[in-house]
Amino acid sequence: MSFRTPSAAPWRDLHRVDLLAWADAFDGCPAADQRRLGLGVSRRDGVTLLVAPGLDSLLFNRAFGLGFDGPVTPALVRFVTEGYRAAGVDRFFVHAPARPAPELHAALTEGGLTPYRRAWVKLVRDGAPPPEVATPLEVAEARPDEADAVAELFALGFEAPPESRALVRPLVRRANWRVLVARDRGQVVAAAALFVHRAVASQVFAVTRPDQRGRGAQQALLAARLELAHAAGCRWITAETGAPVADEPNPSLRNLERLGFRWLTRIANYAPPEVTSWTRTSADRRTPTQEG
């Protein structure tokens, strides 16, 4: 399945908005926590590395742009692999086109990387208002005093280390970010974030407490973020999630498609061969990617 946006679509922004979102989140993390977690962003010849040795998560240790924004050379692949290893990061993703050019695949494999079992899907939707979504939960923008609850949910849903809370908490009050929550009798049971960059917005993440699934939280939070993107004048909204694998369901993909998102492209993930699952200790199962 694929979807072509009109020629006026800002292709570079569509493909880079998630990188921009997480780089902005790194920048918004308190300085002391940035140092403690080793957060950094490195760039060379169209390739950008998110580096977070203090956060043992593939979500925060990713290379963007390789094979998308210019020619690939062995030196550029070494910039990626040596950059992570110098930082003490042994678990990382390198995003690449779904059908990488033979020279890119060869350079990555010669650099010691192998294709990860699950590709990602980037989806896109225009800025039209969404249909109404019913839920018994209260959906609203997160209050500053709910930042801890949002960060706790994020760490739970993405199997991220507890230290990731220092990165997520500031997003509740950060410019260009809109964080929403779903509440049950005043208690936060789900959360989601939107990042706006010019005419493009990204549905960066969404999580629901396991015992609250099936109550429409994700559809309602998705619709609410689409409303916010429309109000902000965004013409395009993107999202990322795991591509289907065998018989493993991906509810996030279904939720996105129900609200009008269509596939823009697939993204191959390369990683060191020892990376066989999303976390160091989890079983080999669905990657809880962006809309996890």
PDB file of C-alpha atoms in Angstrom:
ATOM      1  CA  MET A   1       0.000   0.000   0.000  1.00  0.00           C
ATOM      2  CA  SER A   2       1.328   3.460  -0.825  1.00  0.00           C
ATOM      3  CA  PHE A   3       0.131   7.035  -0.914  1.00  0.00           C
ATOM      4  CA  ARG A   4       1.435   9.883  -3.013  1.00  0.00           C
ATOM      5  CA  THR A   5       1.101  13.369  -1.679  1.00  0.00           C
ATOM      6  CA  PRO A   6       0.754  16.196  -4.220  1.00  0.00           C
ATOM      7  CA  SER A   7       3.924  17.655  -5.654  1.00  0.00           C
ATOM      8  CA  ALA A   8       3.599  20.684  -3.379  1.00  0.00           C
ATOM      9  CA  ALA A   9       4.182  18.526  -0.294  1.00  0.00           C
ATOM     10  CA  PRO A  10       7.381  19.442   1.625  1.00  0.00           C
ATOM     11  CA  TRP A  11       9.140  16.120   1.115  1.00  0.00           C
ATOM     12  CA  ARG A  12      12.193  16.989   3.209  1.00  0.00           C
ATOM     13  CA  ASP A  13      10.052  18.044   6.154  1.00  0.00           C
ATOM     14  CA  LEU A  14       7.840  14.956   5.854  1.00  0.00           C
ATOM     15  CA  HIS A  15      10.849  12.678   6.092  1.00  0.00           C
ATOM     16  CA  ARG A  16      12.787  14.617   8.730  1.00  0.00           C
ATOM     17  CA  VAL A  17      10.113  15.811  11.131  1.00  0.00           C
ATOM     18  CA  ASP A  18      10.594  12.909  13.573  1.00  0.00           C
ATOM     19  CA  LEU A  19      14.326  13.528  13.687  1.00  0.00           C
ATOM     20  CA  LEU A  20      13.644  17.203  14.338  1.00  0.00           C
ATOM     21  CA  ALA A  21      11.203  16.288  17.100  1.00  0.00           C
ATOM     22  CA  TRP A  22      13.608  14.084  19.027  1.00  0.00           C
ATOM     23  CA  ALA A  23      16.555  16.427  18.485  1.00  0.00           C
ATOM     24  CA  ASP A  24      14.372  19.182  19.950  1.00  0.00           C
ATOM     25  CA  ALA A  25      13.486  16.931  22.884  1.00  0.00           C
ATOM     26  CA  PHE A  26      17.202  16.318  23.508  1.00  0.00           C
ATOM     27  CA  ASP A  27      17.749  20.080  23.479  1.00  0.00           C
ATOM     28  CA  GLY A  28      14.870  20.646  25.894  1.00  0.00           C
ATOM     29  CA  CYS A  29      16.153  18.180  28.461  1.00  0.00           C
ATOM     30  CA  PRO A  30      17.648  19.976  31.512  1.00  0.00           C
ATOM     31  CA  ALA A  31      21.387  20.566  31.098  1.00  0.00           C
ATOM     32  CA  ALA A  32      22.330  18.388  34.074  1.00  0.00           C
ATOM     33  CA  ASP A  33      20.288  15.501  32.674  1.00  0.00           C
ATOM     34  CA  GLN A  34      21.759  16.008  29.204  1.00  0.00           C
ATOM     35  CA  ARG A  35      25.225  15.534  30.684  1.00  0.00           C
ATOM     36  CA  ARG A  36      24.170  12.607  32.869  1.00  0.00           C
ATOM     37  CA  LEU A  37      22.564  10.775  29.952  1.00  0.00           C
ATOM     38  CA  GLY A  38      25.229  11.785  27.419  1.00  0.00           C
ATOM     39  CA  LEU A  39      22.656  13.194  25.007  1.00  0.00           C
ATOM     40  CA  GLY A  40      24.093  14.400  21.729  1.00  0.00           C
ATOM     41  CA  VAL A  41      23.275  15.078  18.082  1.00  0.00           C
ATOM     42  CA  SER A  42      26.019  14.606  15.462  1.00  0.00           C
ATOM     43  CA  ARG A  43      25.761  15.541  11.781  1.00  0.00           C
ATOM     44  CA  ARG A  44      27.815  14.905   8.658  1.00  0.00           C
ATOM     45  CA  ASP A  45      26.923  15.070   4.957  1.00  0.00           C
ATOM     46  CA  GLY A  46      23.162  14.704   5.432  1.00  0.00           C
ATOM     47  CA  VAL A  47      23.398  12.031   8.131  1.00  0.00           C
ATOM     48  CA  THR A  48      22.343  12.764  11.712  1.00  0.00           C
ATOM     49  CA  LEU A  49      22.965  10.630  14.781  1.00  0.00           C
ATOM     50  CA  LEU A  50      20.889  10.778  17.934  1.00  0.00           C
ATOM     51  CA  VAL A  51      23.225   9.528  20.653  1.00  0.00           C
ATOM     52  CA  ALA A  52      22.113   8.708  24.188  1.00  0.00           C
ATOM     53  CA  PRO A  53      24.482   6.286  25.955  1.00  0.00           C
ATOM     54  CA  GLY A  54      22.595   6.829  29.222  1.00  0.00           C
ATOM     55  CA  LEU A  55      19.338   5.633  27.655  1.00  0.00           C
ATOM     56  CA  ASP A  56      19.523   1.987  26.615  1.00  0.00           C
ATOM     57  CA  SER A  57      16.779   2.279  24.006  1.00  0.00           C
ATOM     58  CA  LEU A  58      16.785   2.061  20.219  1.00  0.00           C
ATOM     59  CA  LEU A  59      14.356   4.976  20.132  1.00  0.00           C
ATOM     60  CA  PHE A  60      17.024   7.413  21.347  1.00  0.00           C
ATOM     61  CA  ASN A  61      20.010   5.932  19.507  1.00  0.00           C
ATOM     62  CA  ARG A  62      19.226   6.203  15.793  1.00  0.00           C
ATOM     63  CA  ALA A  63      20.924   7.359  12.602  1.00  0.00           C
ATOM     64  CA  PHE A  64      18.832   9.275  10.059  1.00  0.00           C
ATOM     65  CA  GLY A  65      19.471  10.227   6.447  1.00  0.00           C
ATOM     66  CA  LEU A  66      21.812   7.516   5.240  1.00  0.00           C
ATOM     67  CA  GLY A  67      20.881   6.813   1.633  1.00  0.00           C
ATOM     68  CA  PHE A  68      18.142   9.459   1.666  1.00  0.00           C
ATOM     69  CA  ASP A  69      20.011  12.755   1.445  1.00  0.00           C
ATOM     70  CA  GLY A  70      23.073  12.076  -0.694  1.00  0.00           C
ATOM     71  CA  PRO A  71      25.655   9.512  -1.776  1.00  0.00           C
ATOM     72  CA  VAL A  72      26.821   6.890   0.685  1.00  0.00           C
ATOM     73  CA  THR A  73      30.488   6.190   1.235  1.00  0.00           C
ATOM     74  CA  PRO A  74      32.277   3.742   3.543  1.00  0.00           C
ATOM     75  CA  ALA A  75      33.584   6.784   5.442  1.00  0.00           C
ATOM     76  CA  LEU A  76      30.030   7.946   6.105  1.00  0.00           C
ATOM     77  CA  VAL A  77      29.041   4.502   7.387  1.00  0.00           C
ATOM     78  CA  ARG A  78      32.110   4.568   9.648  1.00  0.00           C
ATOM     79  CA  PHE A  79      30.947   7.948  10.949  1.00  0.00           C
ATOM     80  CA  VAL A  80      27.788   6.178  12.111  1.00  0.00           C
ATOM     81  CA  THR A  81      29.226   2.982  13.544  1.00  0.00           C
ATOM     82  CA  GLU A  82      32.309   4.543  15.103  1.00  0.00           C
ATOM     83  CA  GLY A  83      30.247   7.421  16.481  1.00  0.00           C
ATOM     84  CA  TYR A  84      28.046   5.058  18.454  1.00  0.00           C
ATOM     85  CA  ARG A  85      30.829   2.791  19.568  1.00  0.00           C
ATOM     86  CA  ALA A  86      32.940   5.739  20.705  1.00  0.00           C
ATOM     87  CA  ALA A  87      29.976   6.857  22.819  1.00  0.00           C
ATOM     88  CA  GLY A  88      29.654   3.385  24.346  1.00  0.00           C
ATOM     89  CA  VAL A  89      26.388   2.598  22.539  1.00  0.00           C
ATOM     90  CA  ASP A  90      26.191  -0.996  21.299  1.00  0.00           C
ATOM     91  CA  ARG A  91      22.456  -1.029  20.472  1.00  0.00           C
ATOM     92  CA  PHE A  92      21.361   1.400  17.773  1.00  0.00           C
ATOM     93  CA  PHE A  93      19.296   1.645  14.594  1.00  0.00           C
ATOM     94  CA  VAL A  94      20.379   2.952  11.212  1.00  0.00           C
ATOM     95  CA  HIS A  95      17.378   3.966   9.116  1.00  0.00           C
ATOM     96  CA  ALA A  96      17.724   3.315   5.397  1.00  0.00           C
ATOM     97  CA  PRO A  97      15.452   3.204   2.336  1.00  0.00           C
ATOM     98  CA  ALA A  98      13.272   0.093   2.232  1.00  0.00           C
ATOM     99  CA  ARG A  99      15.061  -1.025  -0.938  1.00  0.00           C
ATOM    100  CA  PRO A 100      18.575   0.261  -0.318  1.00  0.00           C
ATOM    101  CA  ALA A 101      20.921   0.648  -3.242  1.00  0.00           C
ATOM    102  CA  PRO A 102      23.382  -2.278  -3.491  1.00  0.00           C
ATOM    103  CA  GLU A 103      26.297  -0.039  -2.510  1.00  0.00           C
ATOM    104  CA  LEU A 104      24.458   1.123   0.622  1.00  0.00           C
ATOM    105  CA  HIS A 105      23.579  -2.418   1.681  1.00  0.00           C
ATOM    106  CA  ALA A 106      27.168  -3.509   1.043  1.00  0.00           C
ATOM    107  CA  ALA A 107      28.610  -0.590   3.025  1.00  0.00           C
ATOM    108  CA  LEU A 108      26.285  -1.297   5.964  1.00  0.00           C
ATOM    109  CA  THR A 109      27.002  -5.022   6.057  1.00  0.00           C
ATOM    110  CA  GLU A 110      30.734  -4.427   5.673  1.00  0.00           C
ATOM    111  CA  GLY A 111      30.375  -2.028   8.617  1.00  0.00           C
ATOM    112  CA  GLY A 112      29.084  -4.903  10.748  1.00  0.00           C
ATOM    113  CA  LEU A 113      25.346  -4.172  10.539  1.00  0.00           C
ATOM    114  CA  THR A 114      22.485  -6.435   9.504  1.00  0.00           C
ATOM    115  CA  PRO A 115      18.832  -5.795   8.569  1.00  0.00           C
ATOM    116  CA  TYR A 116      16.573  -5.769  11.622  1.00  0.00           C
ATOM    117  CA  ARG A 117      13.565  -8.096  11.492  1.00  0.00           C
ATOM    118  CA  ARG A 118      10.979  -5.321  11.357  1.00  0.00           C
ATOM    119  CA  ALA A 119      10.884  -2.343   9.052  1.00  0.00           C
ATOM    120  CA  TRP A 120       9.004   0.815   9.978  1.00  0.00           C
ATOM    121  CA  VAL A 121       6.233   2.502   8.064  1.00  0.00           C
ATOM    122  CA  LYS A 122       5.953   6.252   7.663  1.00  0.00           C
ATOM    123  CA  LEU A 123       2.370   7.334   7.115  1.00  0.00           C
ATOM    124  CA  VAL A 124       0.944  10.691   6.104  1.00  0.00           C
ATOM    125  CA  ARG A 125      -2.421  12.420   6.159  1.00  0.00           C
ATOM    126  CA  ASP A 126      -3.582  15.821   5.021  1.00  0.00           C
ATOM    127  CA  GLY A 127      -4.599  18.479   7.525  1.00  0.00           C
ATOM    128  CA  ALA A 128      -8.356  18.020   7.221  1.00  0.00           C
ATOM    129  CA  PRO A 129     -10.253  17.748  10.516  1.00  0.00           C
ATOM    130  CA  PRO A 130     -10.747  14.150  11.704  1.00  0.00           C
ATOM    131  CA  PRO A 131     -14.033  12.359  12.238  1.00  0.00           C
ATOM    132  CA  GLU A 132     -15.501  12.343  15.716  1.00  0.00           C
ATOM    133  CA  VAL A 133     -14.248   9.579  18.001  1.00  0.00           C
ATOM    134  CA  ALA A 134     -16.247   8.402  21.007  1.00  0.00           C
ATOM    135  CA  THR A 135     -14.603   7.401  24.293  1.00  0.00           C
ATOM    136  CA  PRO A 136     -15.730   7.403  27.916  1.00  0.00           C
ATOM    137  CA  LEU A 137     -12.401   8.978  28.845  1.00  0.00           C
ATOM    138  CA  GLU A 138     -11.718  12.693  29.212  1.00  0.00           C
ATOM    139  CA  VAL A 139      -9.236  13.896  26.591  1.00  0.00           C
ATOM    140  CA  ALA A 140      -7.427  17.201  27.168  1.00  0.00           C
ATOM    141  CA  GLU A 141      -4.018  18.836  26.979  1.00  0.00           C
ATOM    142  CA  ALA A 142      -1.727  17.737  29.773  1.00  0.00           C
ATOM    143  CA  ARG A 143      -1.373  20.073  32.734  1.00  0.00           C
ATOM    144  CA  PRO A 144       2.144  20.864  34.011  1.00  0.00           C
ATOM    145  CA  ASP A 145       1.438  18.811  37.141  1.00  0.00           C
ATOM    146  CA  GLU A 146       0.776  15.769  34.922  1.00  0.00           C
ATOM    147  CA  ALA A 147       4.257  15.760  33.372  1.00  0.00           C
ATOM    148  CA  ASP A 148       5.417  12.987  35.714  1.00  0.00           C
ATOM    149  CA  ALA A 149       2.418  10.823  34.826  1.00  0.00           C
ATOM    150  CA  VAL A 150       3.074  11.308  31.105  1.00  0.00           C
ATOM    151  CA  ALA A 151       6.747  10.412  31.528  1.00  0.00           C
ATOM    152  CA  GLU A 152       5.879   7.307  33.573  1.00  0.00           C
ATOM    153  CA  LEU A 153       3.448   6.129  30.904  1.00  0.00           C
ATOM    154  CA  PHE A 154       5.999   6.746  28.161  1.00  0.00           C
ATOM    155  CA  ALA A 155       8.646   4.665  29.940  1.00  0.00           C
ATOM    156  CA  LEU A 156       6.123   1.868  30.486  1.00  0.00           C
ATOM    157  CA  GLY A 157       4.734   1.843  26.955  1.00  0.00           C
ATOM    158  CA  PHE A 158       8.080   2.055  25.162  1.00  0.00           C
ATOM    159  CA  GLU A 159       9.942  -0.184  27.597  1.00  0.00           C
ATOM    160  CA  ALA A 160      12.324   2.734  28.054  1.00  0.00           C
ATOM    161  CA  PRO A 161      14.671   2.998  31.042  1.00  0.00           C
ATOM    162  CA  PRO A 162      13.440   5.075  33.984  1.00  0.00           C
ATOM    163  CA  GLU A 163      15.999   7.754  33.079  1.00  0.00           C
ATOM    164  CA  SER A 164      13.943   8.560  29.968  1.00  0.00           C
ATOM    165  CA  ARG A 165      11.479  10.422  32.194  1.00  0.00           C
ATOM    166  CA  ALA A 166      13.933  13.339  32.401  1.00  0.00           C
ATOM    167  CA  LEU A 167      13.663  13.689  28.610  1.00  0.00           C
ATOM    168  CA  VAL A 168       9.873  13.402  28.385  1.00  0.00           C
ATOM    169  CA  ARG A 169       8.759  15.554  31.336  1.00  0.00           C
ATOM    170  CA  PRO A 170       9.777  18.916  29.766  1.00  0.00           C
ATOM    171  CA  LEU A 171       7.742  18.249  26.606  1.00  0.00           C
ATOM    172  CA  VAL A 172       4.528  19.136  28.439  1.00  0.00           C
ATOM    173  CA  ARG A 173       5.594  22.799  28.456  1.00  0.00           C
ATOM    174  CA  ARG A 174       7.915  22.967  25.430  1.00  0.00           C
ATOM    175  CA  ALA A 175       7.226  25.169  22.408  1.00  0.00           C
ATOM    176  CA  ASN A 176       6.263  23.281  19.220  1.00  0.00           C
ATOM    177  CA  TRP A 177       5.068  20.339  21.326  1.00  0.00           C
ATOM    178  CA  ARG A 178       1.486  19.598  22.365  1.00  0.00           C
ATOM    179  CA  VAL A 179       1.036  16.792  24.872  1.00  0.00           C
ATOM    180  CA  LEU A 180      -2.423  15.355  25.491  1.00  0.00           C
ATOM    181  CA  VAL A 181      -3.741  12.911  28.056  1.00  0.00           C
ATOM    182  CA  ALA A 182      -6.790  10.715  28.515  1.00  0.00           C
ATOM    183  CA  ARG A 183      -8.127  10.663  32.065  1.00  0.00           C
ATOM    184  CA  ASP A 184     -10.389   8.235  33.865  1.00  0.00           C
ATOM    185  CA  ARG A 185     -11.967   9.950  36.879  1.00  0.00           C
ATOM    186  CA  GLY A 186      -9.078  12.389  36.955  1.00  0.00           C
ATOM    187  CA  GLN A 187      -6.304   9.800  36.629  1.00  0.00           C
ATOM    188  CA  VAL A 188      -4.037   9.859  33.563  1.00  0.00           C
ATOM    189  CA  VAL A 189      -4.376   6.513  31.774  1.00  0.00           C
ATOM    190  CA  ALA A 190      -3.027   7.404  28.313  1.00  0.00           C
ATOM    191  CA  ALA A 191      -0.842  10.103  26.777  1.00  0.00           C
ATOM    192  CA  ALA A 192       0.246  11.289  23.342  1.00  0.00           C
ATOM    193  CA  ALA A 193       2.436  13.997  21.827  1.00  0.00           C
ATOM    194  CA  LEU A 194       2.360  16.144  18.693  1.00  0.00           C
ATOM    195  CA  PHE A 195       5.344  18.074  17.308  1.00  0.00           C
ATOM    196  CA  VAL A 196       4.802  20.912  14.827  1.00  0.00           C
ATOM    197  CA  HIS A 197       7.408  22.010  12.277  1.00  0.00           C
ATOM    198  CA  ARG A 198       6.264  24.611   9.744  1.00  0.00           C
ATOM    199  CA  ALA A 199       3.390  23.065   7.738  1.00  0.00           C
ATOM    200  CA  VAL A 200       4.081  19.521   8.991  1.00  0.00           C
ATOM    201  CA  ALA A 201       3.173  17.898  12.284  1.00  0.00           C
ATOM    202  CA  SER A 202       4.289  14.540  13.647  1.00  0.00           C
ATOM    203  CA  GLN A 203       2.276  12.230  15.879  1.00  0.00           C
ATOM    204  CA  VAL A 204       5.444  11.507  17.817  1.00  0.00           C
ATOM    205  CA  PHE A 205       4.250   8.997  20.399  1.00  0.00           C
ATOM    206  CA  ALA A 206       1.178   7.593  22.074  1.00  0.00           C
ATOM    207  CA  VAL A 207       0.869   5.170  24.999  1.00  0.00           C
ATOM    208  CA  THR A 208      -1.983   3.653  26.993  1.00  0.00           C
ATOM    209  CA  ARG A 209      -1.859   1.901  30.324  1.00  0.00           C
ATOM    210  CA  PRO A 210      -2.312  -1.832  29.606  1.00  0.00           C
ATOM    211  CA  ASP A 211      -5.386  -2.202  31.812  1.00  0.00           C
ATOM    212  CA  GLN A 212      -7.091   0.688  29.979  1.00  0.00           C
ATOM    213  CA  ARG A 213      -6.727  -0.591  26.429  1.00  0.00           C
ATOM    214  CA  GLY A 214      -9.865  -1.136  24.385  1.00  0.00           C
ATOM    215  CA  ARG A 215     -11.597   2.027  25.630  1.00  0.00           C
ATOM    216  CA  GLY A 216     -10.852   4.181  22.599  1.00  0.00           C
ATOM    217  CA  ALA A 217      -8.031   6.197  24.169  1.00  0.00           C
ATOM    218  CA  GLN A 218      -5.678   5.956  21.216  1.00  0.00           C
ATOM    219  CA  GLN A 219      -8.274   6.827  18.586  1.00  0.00           C
ATOM    220  CA  ALA A 220      -9.461   9.769  20.684  1.00  0.00           C
ATOM    221  CA  LEU A 221      -5.933  11.053  21.319  1.00  0.00           C
ATOM    222  CA  LEU A 222      -5.107  10.667  17.640  1.00  0.00           C
ATOM    223  CA  ALA A 223      -8.198  12.626  16.627  1.00  0.00           C
ATOM    224  CA  ALA A 224      -7.457  15.337  19.197  1.00  0.00           C
ATOM    225  CA  ARG A 225      -3.922  15.756  17.860  1.00  0.00           C
ATOM    226  CA  LEU A 226      -5.261  16.004  14.328  1.00  0.00           C
ATOM    227  CA  GLU A 227      -7.540  18.810  15.516  1.00  0.00           C
ATOM    228  CA  LEU A 228      -4.566  20.605  17.065  1.00  0.00           C
ATOM    229  CA  ALA A 229      -2.522  20.183  13.876  1.00  0.00           C
ATOM    230  CA  HIS A 230      -5.416  21.562  11.818  1.00  0.00           C
ATOM    231  CA  ALA A 231      -5.747  24.544  14.181  1.00  0.00           C
ATOM    232  CA  ALA A 232      -1.990  25.172  13.863  1.00  0.00           C
ATOM    233  CA  GLY A 233      -2.333  25.419  10.077  1.00  0.00           C
ATOM    234  CA  CYS A 234      -0.497  22.163   9.319  1.00  0.00           C
ATOM    235  CA  ARG A 235      -1.133  20.791   5.833  1.00  0.00           C
ATOM    236  CA  TRP A 236       0.434  17.391   6.520  1.00  0.00           C
ATOM    237  CA  ILE A 237       0.587  15.098   9.549  1.00  0.00           C
ATOM    238  CA  THR A 238       2.956  12.137   9.738  1.00  0.00           C
ATOM    239  CA  ALA A 239       3.308   9.107  11.952  1.00  0.00           C
ATOM    240  CA  GLU A 240       5.616   6.095  12.196  1.00  0.00           C
ATOM    241  CA  THR A 241       4.929   2.573  13.393  1.00  0.00           C
ATOM    242  CA  GLY A 242       6.120  -0.958  12.825  1.00  0.00           C
ATOM    243  CA  ALA A 243       5.486  -2.636   9.474  1.00  0.00           C
ATOM    244  CA  PRO A 244       3.432  -5.853   9.561  1.00  0.00           C
ATOM    245  CA  VAL A 245       5.423  -8.992  10.267  1.00  0.00           C
ATOM    246  CA  ALA A 246       3.938 -12.468   9.696  1.00  0.00           C
ATOM    247  CA  ASP A 247       0.803 -12.854  11.856  1.00  0.00           C
ATOM    248  CA  GLU A 248       1.791 -10.273  14.488  1.00  0.00           C
ATOM    249  CA  PRO A 249      -0.936  -7.621  14.764  1.00  0.00           C
ATOM    250  CA  ASN A 250      -0.147  -3.939  15.008  1.00  0.00           C
ATOM    251  CA  PRO A 251      -3.128  -2.065  16.503  1.00  0.00           C
ATOM    252  CA  SER A 252      -1.320   1.255  16.063  1.00  0.00           C
ATOM    253  CA  LEU A 253      -1.194   0.812  12.294  1.00  0.00           C
ATOM    254  CA  ARG A 254      -4.915   0.012  12.180  1.00  0.00           C
ATOM    255  CA  ASN A 255      -5.740   3.047  14.327  1.00  0.00           C
ATOM    256  CA  LEU A 256      -3.787   5.343  12.020  1.00  0.00           C
ATOM    257  CA  GLU A 257      -5.353   3.949   8.867  1.00  0.00           C
ATOM    258  CA  ARG A 258      -8.865   4.295  10.329  1.00  0.00           C
ATOM    259  CA  LEU A 259      -8.311   8.021  10.726  1.00  0.00           C
ATOM    260  CA  GLY A 260      -7.139   8.572   7.168  1.00  0.00           C
ATOM    261  CA  PHE A 261      -3.391   7.946   7.283  1.00  0.00           C
ATOM    262  CA  ARG A 262      -1.861   6.285   4.238  1.00  0.00           C
ATOM    263  CA  TRP A 263       1.528   4.715   3.703  1.00  0.00           C
ATOM    264  CA  LEU A 264       4.151   7.126   2.447  1.00  0.00           C
ATOM    265  CA  THR A 265       7.178   4.838   2.578  1.00  0.00           C
ATOM    266  CA  ARG A 266       8.783   1.918   4.351  1.00  0.00           C
ATOM    267  CA  ILE A 267      11.997   2.413   6.298  1.00  0.00           C
ATOM    268  CA  ALA A 268      14.528  -0.400   6.651  1.00  0.00           C
ATOM    269  CA  ASN A 269      16.335  -0.682   9.969  1.00  0.00           C
ATOM    270  CA  TYR A 270      19.902  -1.901  10.209  1.00  0.00           C
ATOM    271  CA  ALA A 271      21.522  -2.706  13.528  1.00  0.00           C
ATOM    272  CA  PRO A 272      24.428  -4.630  15.057  1.00  0.00           C
ATOM    273  CA  PRO A 273      23.727  -8.374  14.722  1.00  0.00           C
ATOM    274  CA  GLU A 274      23.193  -8.819  18.461  1.00  0.00           C
ATOM    275  CA  VAL A 275      20.173  -6.484  18.305  1.00  0.00           C
ATOM    276  CA  THR A 276      17.303  -8.945  17.851  1.00  0.00           C
ATOM    277  CA  SER A 277      14.597  -7.266  19.940  1.00  0.00           C
ATOM    278  CA  TRP A 278      13.415  -3.812  20.960  1.00  0.00           C
ATOM    279  CA  THR A 279      14.957  -3.980  24.433  1.00  0.00           C
ATOM    280  CA  ARG A 280      17.987  -5.833  25.703  1.00  0.00           C
ATOM    281  CA  THR A 281      15.870  -8.232  27.756  1.00  0.00           C
ATOM    282  CA  SER A 282      12.538  -8.459  25.917  1.00  0.00           C
ATOM    283  CA  ALA A 283      11.399 -11.328  23.742  1.00  0.00           C
ATOM    284  CA  ASP A 284      11.466 -10.947  19.975  1.00  0.00           C
ATOM    285  CA  ARG A 285       8.075  -9.304  19.414  1.00  0.00           C
ATOM    286  CA  ARG A 286       6.340  -6.228  18.002  1.00  0.00           C
ATOM    287  CA  THR A 287       8.507  -3.148  18.184  1.00  0.00           C
ATOM    288  CA  PRO A 288       6.637  -0.474  20.191  1.00  0.00           C
ATOM    289  CA  THR A 289       7.536   2.255  17.724  1.00  0.00           C
ATOM    290  CA  GLN A 290       6.322   5.828  17.553  1.00  0.00           C
ATOM    291  CA  GLU A 291       2.614   5.192  17.881  1.00  0.00           C
ATOM    292  CA  GLY A 292       3.224   2.284  20.252  1.00  0.00           C
TER     293      GLY A 292
END
